[in-house]
Amino acid sequence: MSTIELEKQISGPAPGLESHRKPASLSGKILIGVTGGIAVGLSIVCYPFVAPALRRHCLPFVPATPKQICNVLSFVKPSNGGSRLLDIGSGDGRIVIAAAQAQPSIKADGVELNPWLVYYSRLAALRNGVLNRTSFFRKDLWKFSLAPYDHIVIFGVEQMMDDLEKKILKEAAPGTTVIACRFPFPTMQTENRIEEGVDSVWVYRPVPKLTSKTDTPTDA
């Protein structure tokens, strides 16, 4: 055997080794593709839950307990002509749905940034027979008008209550009932409250209800 032939045998692949490499390479590509697909899928699913946390203020999704719902509804008193309720950061829609079920004269809305929770809320409203009296909006709460509502419910976080108080004072209609859960507003005067730990609620009427001339007392 010549020196050249010997070098080719040493530098070239071992007999039978190349035939075993192709299946391994194909399996590796399949594994990488599947892993990458799973990672992309998880990113798509998780992004709506993670994205709000990237904002200056966010409302984490913490489902309301049955006791919290009961405490909130105890202060929802719709007028004879009908009322509109807004749940800020409505999550899975349970407050909105419960209000619509408890008060047939009320129109209840929820505003929520997470699209999956908005879709779930709409399905839950359909399943509970109140779809025609509920609406769920995928909106940024800071850009959502509070003016049309006479009941506003908020399950807030402590860091956002100051900014939210300013928004309510600026936009809420006269006579609006504001129900804060878990955390009170920093300076707004409380009208009523139920203090039960995490189920606590505080009730406010930040803008006094305007009285008509006939309701104004006169001097005798």
PDB file of C-alpha atoms in Angstrom:
ATOM      1  CA  MET A   1       0.000   0.000   0.000  1.00  0.00           C
ATOM      2  CA  SER A   2       1.357   3.409  -0.992  1.00  0.00           C
ATOM      3  CA  THR A   3       1.742   6.318   1.404  1.00  0.00           C
ATOM      4  CA  ILE A   4      -1.042   8.254  -0.388  1.00  0.00           C
ATOM      5  CA  GLU A   5      -3.533   5.409  -0.028  1.00  0.00           C
ATOM      6  CA  LEU A   6      -2.641   5.060   3.650  1.00  0.00           C
ATOM      7  CA  GLU A   7      -3.257   8.788   4.251  1.00  0.00           C
ATOM      8  CA  LYS A   8      -6.689   8.558   2.558  1.00  0.00           C
ATOM      9  CA  GLN A   9      -7.696   5.702   4.819  1.00  0.00           C
ATOM     10  CA  ILE A  10      -6.546   7.590   7.927  1.00  0.00           C
ATOM     11  CA  SER A  11      -8.179  10.940   7.005  1.00  0.00           C
ATOM     12  CA  GLY A  12     -11.391   9.472   5.531  1.00  0.00           C
ATOM     13  CA  PRO A  13     -14.393   8.212   7.530  1.00  0.00           C
ATOM     14  CA  ALA A  14     -14.237   4.787   9.001  1.00  0.00           C
ATOM     15  CA  PRO A  15     -16.009   2.099   6.979  1.00  0.00           C
ATOM     16  CA  GLY A  16     -19.750   2.106   7.673  1.00  0.00           C
ATOM     17  CA  LEU A  17     -19.592   5.257   9.800  1.00  0.00           C
ATOM     18  CA  GLU A  18     -21.063   7.600   7.157  1.00  0.00           C
ATOM     19  CA  SER A  19     -24.138   5.422   6.707  1.00  0.00           C
ATOM     20  CA  HIS A  20     -24.872   5.699  10.429  1.00  0.00           C
ATOM     21  CA  ARG A  21     -24.491   9.478  10.506  1.00  0.00           C
ATOM     22  CA  LYS A  22     -27.434  10.360   8.255  1.00  0.00           C
ATOM     23  CA  PRO A  23     -30.161   8.877  10.443  1.00  0.00           C
ATOM     24  CA  ALA A  24     -28.640  10.558  13.510  1.00  0.00           C
ATOM     25  CA  SER A  25     -28.485  13.903  11.727  1.00  0.00           C
ATOM     26  CA  LEU A  26     -32.124  13.583  10.602  1.00  0.00           C
ATOM     27  CA  SER A  27     -33.251  12.705  14.113  1.00  0.00           C
ATOM     28  CA  GLY A  28     -31.370  15.698  15.460  1.00  0.00           C
ATOM     29  CA  LYS A  29     -33.066  18.024  13.002  1.00  0.00           C
ATOM     30  CA  ILE A  30     -36.474  16.624  13.888  1.00  0.00           C
ATOM     31  CA  LEU A  31     -35.748  17.066  17.606  1.00  0.00           C
ATOM     32  CA  ILE A  32     -34.570  20.645  17.097  1.00  0.00           C
ATOM     33  CA  GLY A  33     -37.644  21.433  15.007  1.00  0.00           C
ATOM     34  CA  VAL A  34     -40.057  19.978  17.556  1.00  0.00           C
ATOM     35  CA  THR A  35     -38.300  21.750  20.457  1.00  0.00           C
ATOM     36  CA  GLY A  36     -38.316  25.043  18.583  1.00  0.00           C
ATOM     37  CA  GLY A  37     -42.003  24.664  17.722  1.00  0.00           C
ATOM     38  CA  ILE A  38     -42.894  24.001  21.353  1.00  0.00           C
ATOM     39  CA  ALA A  39     -40.879  27.031  22.467  1.00  0.00           C
ATOM     40  CA  VAL A  40     -42.606  29.286  19.935  1.00  0.00           C
ATOM     41  CA  GLY A  41     -46.024  27.919  20.903  1.00  0.00           C
ATOM     42  CA  LEU A  42     -45.381  28.515  24.600  1.00  0.00           C
ATOM     43  CA  SER A  43     -44.179  32.035  23.857  1.00  0.00           C
ATOM     44  CA  ILE A  44     -47.369  32.812  21.916  1.00  0.00           C
ATOM     45  CA  VAL A  45     -49.590  31.430  24.681  1.00  0.00           C
ATOM     46  CA  CYS A  46     -47.673  33.057  27.540  1.00  0.00           C
ATOM     47  CA  TYR A  47     -47.092  36.468  25.954  1.00  0.00           C
ATOM     48  CA  PRO A  48     -50.559  37.904  26.775  1.00  0.00           C
ATOM     49  CA  PHE A  49     -50.016  36.950  30.429  1.00  0.00           C
ATOM     50  CA  VAL A  50     -46.466  38.310  30.617  1.00  0.00           C
ATOM     51  CA  ALA A  51     -46.879  41.470  28.515  1.00  0.00           C
ATOM     52  CA  PRO A  52     -48.985  43.399  31.084  1.00  0.00           C
ATOM     53  CA  ALA A  53     -46.198  42.940  33.608  1.00  0.00           C
ATOM     54  CA  LEU A  54     -43.922  44.961  31.322  1.00  0.00           C
ATOM     55  CA  ARG A  55     -46.128  48.009  31.798  1.00  0.00           C
ATOM     56  CA  ARG A  56     -45.705  50.635  34.493  1.00  0.00           C
ATOM     57  CA  HIS A  57     -48.891  49.451  36.214  1.00  0.00           C
ATOM     58  CA  CYS A  58     -50.498  46.079  35.685  1.00  0.00           C
ATOM     59  CA  LEU A  59     -53.376  44.109  37.158  1.00  0.00           C
ATOM     60  CA  PRO A  60     -52.319  40.518  37.824  1.00  0.00           C
ATOM     61  CA  PHE A  61     -55.054  37.958  37.319  1.00  0.00           C
ATOM     62  CA  VAL A  62     -56.145  36.781  40.767  1.00  0.00           C
ATOM     63  CA  PRO A  63     -59.645  35.241  40.653  1.00  0.00           C
ATOM     64  CA  ALA A  64     -62.174  36.774  43.026  1.00  0.00           C
ATOM     65  CA  THR A  65     -63.383  34.513  45.816  1.00  0.00           C
ATOM     66  CA  PRO A  66     -67.113  33.843  46.313  1.00  0.00           C
ATOM     67  CA  LYS A  67     -66.990  36.023  49.434  1.00  0.00           C
ATOM     68  CA  GLN A  68     -65.417  38.902  47.506  1.00  0.00           C
ATOM     69  CA  ILE A  69     -68.125  38.665  44.864  1.00  0.00           C
ATOM     70  CA  CYS A  70     -70.803  38.690  47.562  1.00  0.00           C
ATOM     71  CA  ASN A  71     -69.235  41.751  49.223  1.00  0.00           C
ATOM     72  CA  VAL A  72     -69.071  43.629  45.925  1.00  0.00           C
ATOM     73  CA  LEU A  73     -72.641  42.829  44.936  1.00  0.00           C
ATOM     74  CA  SER A  74     -73.943  44.002  48.317  1.00  0.00           C
ATOM     75  CA  PHE A  75     -73.133  47.571  47.201  1.00  0.00           C
ATOM     76  CA  VAL A  76     -74.428  47.304  43.634  1.00  0.00           C
ATOM     77  CA  LYS A  77     -77.799  49.077  43.721  1.00  0.00           C
ATOM     78  CA  PRO A  78     -79.058  49.705  40.179  1.00  0.00           C
ATOM     79  CA  SER A  79     -81.593  52.420  39.542  1.00  0.00           C
ATOM     80  CA  ASN A  80     -85.117  51.659  38.364  1.00  0.00           C
ATOM     81  CA  GLY A  81     -84.241  52.815  34.882  1.00  0.00           C
ATOM     82  CA  GLY A  82     -81.265  50.463  34.670  1.00  0.00           C
ATOM     83  CA  SER A  83     -77.588  50.908  35.427  1.00  0.00           C
ATOM     84  CA  ARG A  84     -74.222  50.210  33.898  1.00  0.00           C
ATOM     85  CA  LEU A  85     -71.401  48.499  35.769  1.00  0.00           C
ATOM     86  CA  LEU A  86     -67.743  48.334  34.783  1.00  0.00           C
ATOM     87  CA  ASP A  87     -65.223  45.883  36.190  1.00  0.00           C
ATOM     88  CA  ILE A  88     -61.694  47.222  35.625  1.00  0.00           C
ATOM     89  CA  GLY A  89     -59.321  44.339  34.989  1.00  0.00           C
ATOM     90  CA  SER A  90     -62.201  41.889  34.655  1.00  0.00           C
ATOM     91  CA  GLY A  91     -60.062  38.733  34.405  1.00  0.00           C
ATOM     92  CA  ASP A  92     -62.241  35.703  33.721  1.00  0.00           C
ATOM     93  CA  GLY A  93     -65.416  37.794  33.924  1.00  0.00           C
ATOM     94  CA  ARG A  94     -66.861  36.382  37.128  1.00  0.00           C
ATOM     95  CA  ILE A  95     -67.733  39.783  38.676  1.00  0.00           C
ATOM     96  CA  VAL A  96     -69.421  40.973  35.473  1.00  0.00           C
ATOM     97  CA  ILE A  97     -71.368  37.735  35.070  1.00  0.00           C
ATOM     98  CA  ALA A  98     -72.398  37.615  38.737  1.00  0.00           C
ATOM     99  CA  ALA A  99     -73.637  41.217  38.602  1.00  0.00           C
ATOM    100  CA  ALA A 100     -75.700  40.531  35.481  1.00  0.00           C
ATOM    101  CA  GLN A 101     -77.198  37.423  37.074  1.00  0.00           C
ATOM    102  CA  ALA A 102     -78.000  39.142  40.366  1.00  0.00           C
ATOM    103  CA  GLN A 103     -79.448  42.326  38.854  1.00  0.00           C
ATOM    104  CA  PRO A 104     -81.560  41.805  35.710  1.00  0.00           C
ATOM    105  CA  SER A 105     -81.789  45.573  35.140  1.00  0.00           C
ATOM    106  CA  ILE A 106     -78.027  46.073  34.993  1.00  0.00           C
ATOM    107  CA  LYS A 107     -75.755  46.129  31.939  1.00  0.00           C
ATOM    108  CA  ALA A 108     -72.328  44.904  33.023  1.00  0.00           C
ATOM    109  CA  ASP A 109     -69.046  45.401  31.158  1.00  0.00           C
ATOM    110  CA  GLY A 110     -65.479  44.309  31.738  1.00  0.00           C
ATOM    111  CA  VAL A 111     -62.238  45.784  30.441  1.00  0.00           C
ATOM    112  CA  GLU A 112     -59.266  43.435  30.282  1.00  0.00           C
ATOM    113  CA  LEU A 113     -55.917  43.525  28.475  1.00  0.00           C
ATOM    114  CA  ASN A 114     -55.390  39.764  28.215  1.00  0.00           C
ATOM    115  CA  PRO A 115     -57.119  38.480  25.039  1.00  0.00           C
ATOM    116  CA  TRP A 116     -57.415  34.899  26.278  1.00  0.00           C
ATOM    117  CA  LEU A 117     -59.290  36.039  29.387  1.00  0.00           C
ATOM    118  CA  VAL A 118     -61.558  38.221  27.243  1.00  0.00           C
ATOM    119  CA  TYR A 119     -62.438  35.238  25.016  1.00  0.00           C
ATOM    120  CA  TYR A 120     -62.985  33.038  28.057  1.00  0.00           C
ATOM    121  CA  SER A 121     -65.240  35.676  29.667  1.00  0.00           C
ATOM    122  CA  ARG A 122     -67.440  35.895  26.581  1.00  0.00           C
ATOM    123  CA  LEU A 123     -67.841  32.116  26.498  1.00  0.00           C
ATOM    124  CA  ALA A 124     -68.619  32.077  30.225  1.00  0.00           C
ATOM    125  CA  ALA A 125     -71.265  34.785  29.740  1.00  0.00           C
ATOM    126  CA  LEU A 126     -72.831  32.739  26.945  1.00  0.00           C
ATOM    127  CA  ARG A 127     -72.789  29.609  29.098  1.00  0.00           C
ATOM    128  CA  ASN A 128     -74.430  31.482  31.997  1.00  0.00           C
ATOM    129  CA  GLY A 129     -77.143  33.056  29.855  1.00  0.00           C
ATOM    130  CA  VAL A 130     -76.125  36.716  30.237  1.00  0.00           C
ATOM    131  CA  LEU A 131     -74.299  37.334  26.961  1.00  0.00           C
ATOM    132  CA  ASN A 132     -76.906  39.906  25.859  1.00  0.00           C
ATOM    133  CA  ARG A 133     -76.345  42.010  29.008  1.00  0.00           C
ATOM    134  CA  THR A 134     -72.549  41.791  29.244  1.00  0.00           C
ATOM    135  CA  SER A 135     -69.660  43.033  27.152  1.00  0.00           C
ATOM    136  CA  PHE A 136     -65.946  42.414  27.466  1.00  0.00           C
ATOM    137  CA  PHE A 137     -63.441  44.803  25.903  1.00  0.00           C
ATOM    138  CA  ARG A 138     -59.780  44.106  25.240  1.00  0.00           C
ATOM    139  CA  LYS A 139     -58.509  47.581  26.067  1.00  0.00           C
ATOM    140  CA  ASP A 140     -55.879  49.391  28.081  1.00  0.00           C
ATOM    141  CA  LEU A 141     -57.750  50.594  31.161  1.00  0.00           C
ATOM    142  CA  TRP A 142     -55.868  53.915  31.112  1.00  0.00           C
ATOM    143  CA  LYS A 143     -57.358  54.655  27.682  1.00  0.00           C
ATOM    144  CA  PHE A 144     -60.858  53.368  28.500  1.00  0.00           C
ATOM    145  CA  SER A 145     -63.518  55.932  29.401  1.00  0.00           C
ATOM    146  CA  LEU A 146     -65.265  55.572  32.772  1.00  0.00           C
ATOM    147  CA  ALA A 147     -67.903  58.209  32.004  1.00  0.00           C
ATOM    148  CA  PRO A 148     -70.828  55.944  30.959  1.00  0.00           C
ATOM    149  CA  TYR A 149     -70.883  53.918  34.193  1.00  0.00           C
ATOM    150  CA  ASP A 150     -72.625  54.442  37.503  1.00  0.00           C
ATOM    151  CA  HIS A 151     -70.938  51.451  39.197  1.00  0.00           C
ATOM    152  CA  ILE A 152     -67.183  50.876  38.880  1.00  0.00           C
ATOM    153  CA  VAL A 153     -65.446  47.857  40.441  1.00  0.00           C
ATOM    154  CA  ILE A 154     -61.684  47.603  40.735  1.00  0.00           C
ATOM    155  CA  PHE A 155     -59.498  44.797  42.079  1.00  0.00           C
ATOM    156  CA  GLY A 156     -56.349  46.907  42.092  1.00  0.00           C
ATOM    157  CA  VAL A 157     -52.764  46.683  43.216  1.00  0.00           C
ATOM    158  CA  GLU A 158     -51.395  49.133  45.760  1.00  0.00           C
ATOM    159  CA  GLN A 159     -48.958  50.777  43.336  1.00  0.00           C
ATOM    160  CA  MET A 160     -51.677  51.854  40.904  1.00  0.00           C
ATOM    161  CA  MET A 161     -54.360  53.163  43.262  1.00  0.00           C
ATOM    162  CA  ASP A 162     -53.094  56.743  43.273  1.00  0.00           C
ATOM    163  CA  ASP A 163     -53.137  57.042  39.457  1.00  0.00           C
ATOM    164  CA  LEU A 164     -56.475  55.256  39.273  1.00  0.00           C
ATOM    165  CA  GLU A 165     -57.972  57.648  41.834  1.00  0.00           C
ATOM    166  CA  LYS A 166     -56.966  60.580  39.624  1.00  0.00           C
ATOM    167  CA  LYS A 167     -58.556  58.930  36.582  1.00  0.00           C
ATOM    168  CA  ILE A 168     -61.802  58.273  38.455  1.00  0.00           C
ATOM    169  CA  LEU A 169     -62.009  61.825  39.785  1.00  0.00           C
ATOM    170  CA  LYS A 170     -61.474  63.130  36.271  1.00  0.00           C
ATOM    171  CA  GLU A 171     -63.861  60.835  34.361  1.00  0.00           C
ATOM    172  CA  ALA A 172     -66.503  59.345  36.677  1.00  0.00           C
ATOM    173  CA  ALA A 173     -70.036  60.645  36.262  1.00  0.00           C
ATOM    174  CA  PRO A 174     -71.869  62.366  39.160  1.00  0.00           C
ATOM    175  CA  GLY A 175     -73.244  59.840  41.641  1.00  0.00           C
ATOM    176  CA  THR A 176     -70.991  56.986  40.509  1.00  0.00           C
ATOM    177  CA  THR A 177     -70.478  54.217  43.059  1.00  0.00           C
ATOM    178  CA  VAL A 178     -66.859  53.061  43.085  1.00  0.00           C
ATOM    179  CA  ILE A 179     -66.055  49.761  44.790  1.00  0.00           C
ATOM    180  CA  ALA A 180     -62.377  49.068  45.490  1.00  0.00           C
ATOM    181  CA  CYS A 181     -61.287  45.579  46.498  1.00  0.00           C
ATOM    182  CA  ARG A 182     -58.149  44.477  48.369  1.00  0.00           C
ATOM    183  CA  PHE A 183     -56.635  47.995  48.417  1.00  0.00           C
ATOM    184  CA  PRO A 184     -58.318  51.349  49.210  1.00  0.00           C
ATOM    185  CA  PHE A 185     -57.707  54.628  47.408  1.00  0.00           C
ATOM    186  CA  PRO A 186     -55.095  56.816  49.115  1.00  0.00           C
ATOM    187  CA  THR A 187     -57.073  60.044  49.663  1.00  0.00           C
ATOM    188  CA  MET A 188     -60.652  59.527  48.485  1.00  0.00           C
ATOM    189  CA  GLN A 189     -63.224  59.674  51.266  1.00  0.00           C
ATOM    190  CA  THR A 190     -64.721  56.291  52.102  1.00  0.00           C
ATOM    191  CA  GLU A 191     -68.503  56.062  52.271  1.00  0.00           C
ATOM    192  CA  ASN A 192     -68.731  52.435  53.420  1.00  0.00           C
ATOM    193  CA  ARG A 193     -66.546  49.400  53.862  1.00  0.00           C
ATOM    194  CA  ILE A 194     -66.376  45.718  54.641  1.00  0.00           C
ATOM    195  CA  GLU A 195     -63.056  44.765  56.215  1.00  0.00           C
ATOM    196  CA  GLU A 196     -62.465  41.026  55.887  1.00  0.00           C
ATOM    197  CA  GLY A 197     -58.798  40.597  54.998  1.00  0.00           C
ATOM    198  CA  VAL A 198     -58.296  39.807  51.317  1.00  0.00           C
ATOM    199  CA  ASP A 199     -62.077  39.990  50.833  1.00  0.00           C
ATOM    200  CA  SER A 200     -62.242  43.630  52.021  1.00  0.00           C
ATOM    201  CA  VAL A 201     -64.058  46.232  49.939  1.00  0.00           C
ATOM    202  CA  TRP A 202     -64.249  50.025  50.196  1.00  0.00           C
ATOM    203  CA  VAL A 203     -67.091  52.069  48.720  1.00  0.00           C
ATOM    204  CA  TYR A 204     -66.734  55.618  47.403  1.00  0.00           C
ATOM    205  CA  ARG A 205     -68.865  58.216  45.697  1.00  0.00           C
ATOM    206  CA  PRO A 206     -66.152  60.589  44.499  1.00  0.00           C
ATOM    207  CA  VAL A 207     -68.492  63.022  42.726  1.00  0.00           C
ATOM    208  CA  PRO A 208     -71.604  64.090  44.709  1.00  0.00           C
ATOM    209  CA  LYS A 209     -74.862  63.386  42.924  1.00  0.00           C
ATOM    210  CA  LEU A 210     -76.344  66.587  41.558  1.00  0.00           C
ATOM    211  CA  THR A 211     -79.775  67.454  42.912  1.00  0.00           C
ATOM    212  CA  SER A 212     -82.568  68.964  40.924  1.00  0.00           C
ATOM    213  CA  LYS A 213     -84.279  72.222  41.880  1.00  0.00           C
ATOM    214  CA  THR A 214     -87.244  70.313  43.281  1.00  0.00           C
ATOM    215  CA  ASP A 215     -84.919  68.383  45.603  1.00  0.00           C
ATOM    216  CA  THR A 216     -83.229  71.497  46.919  1.00  0.00           C
ATOM    217  CA  PRO A 217     -84.545  72.449  50.368  1.00  0.00           C
ATOM    218  CA  THR A 218     -86.017  75.932  50.681  1.00  0.00           C
ATOM    219  CA  ASP A 219     -86.272  78.222  53.650  1.00  0.00           C
ATOM    220  CA  ALA A 220     -89.654  78.188  55.404  1.00  0.00           C
TER     221      ALA A 220
END
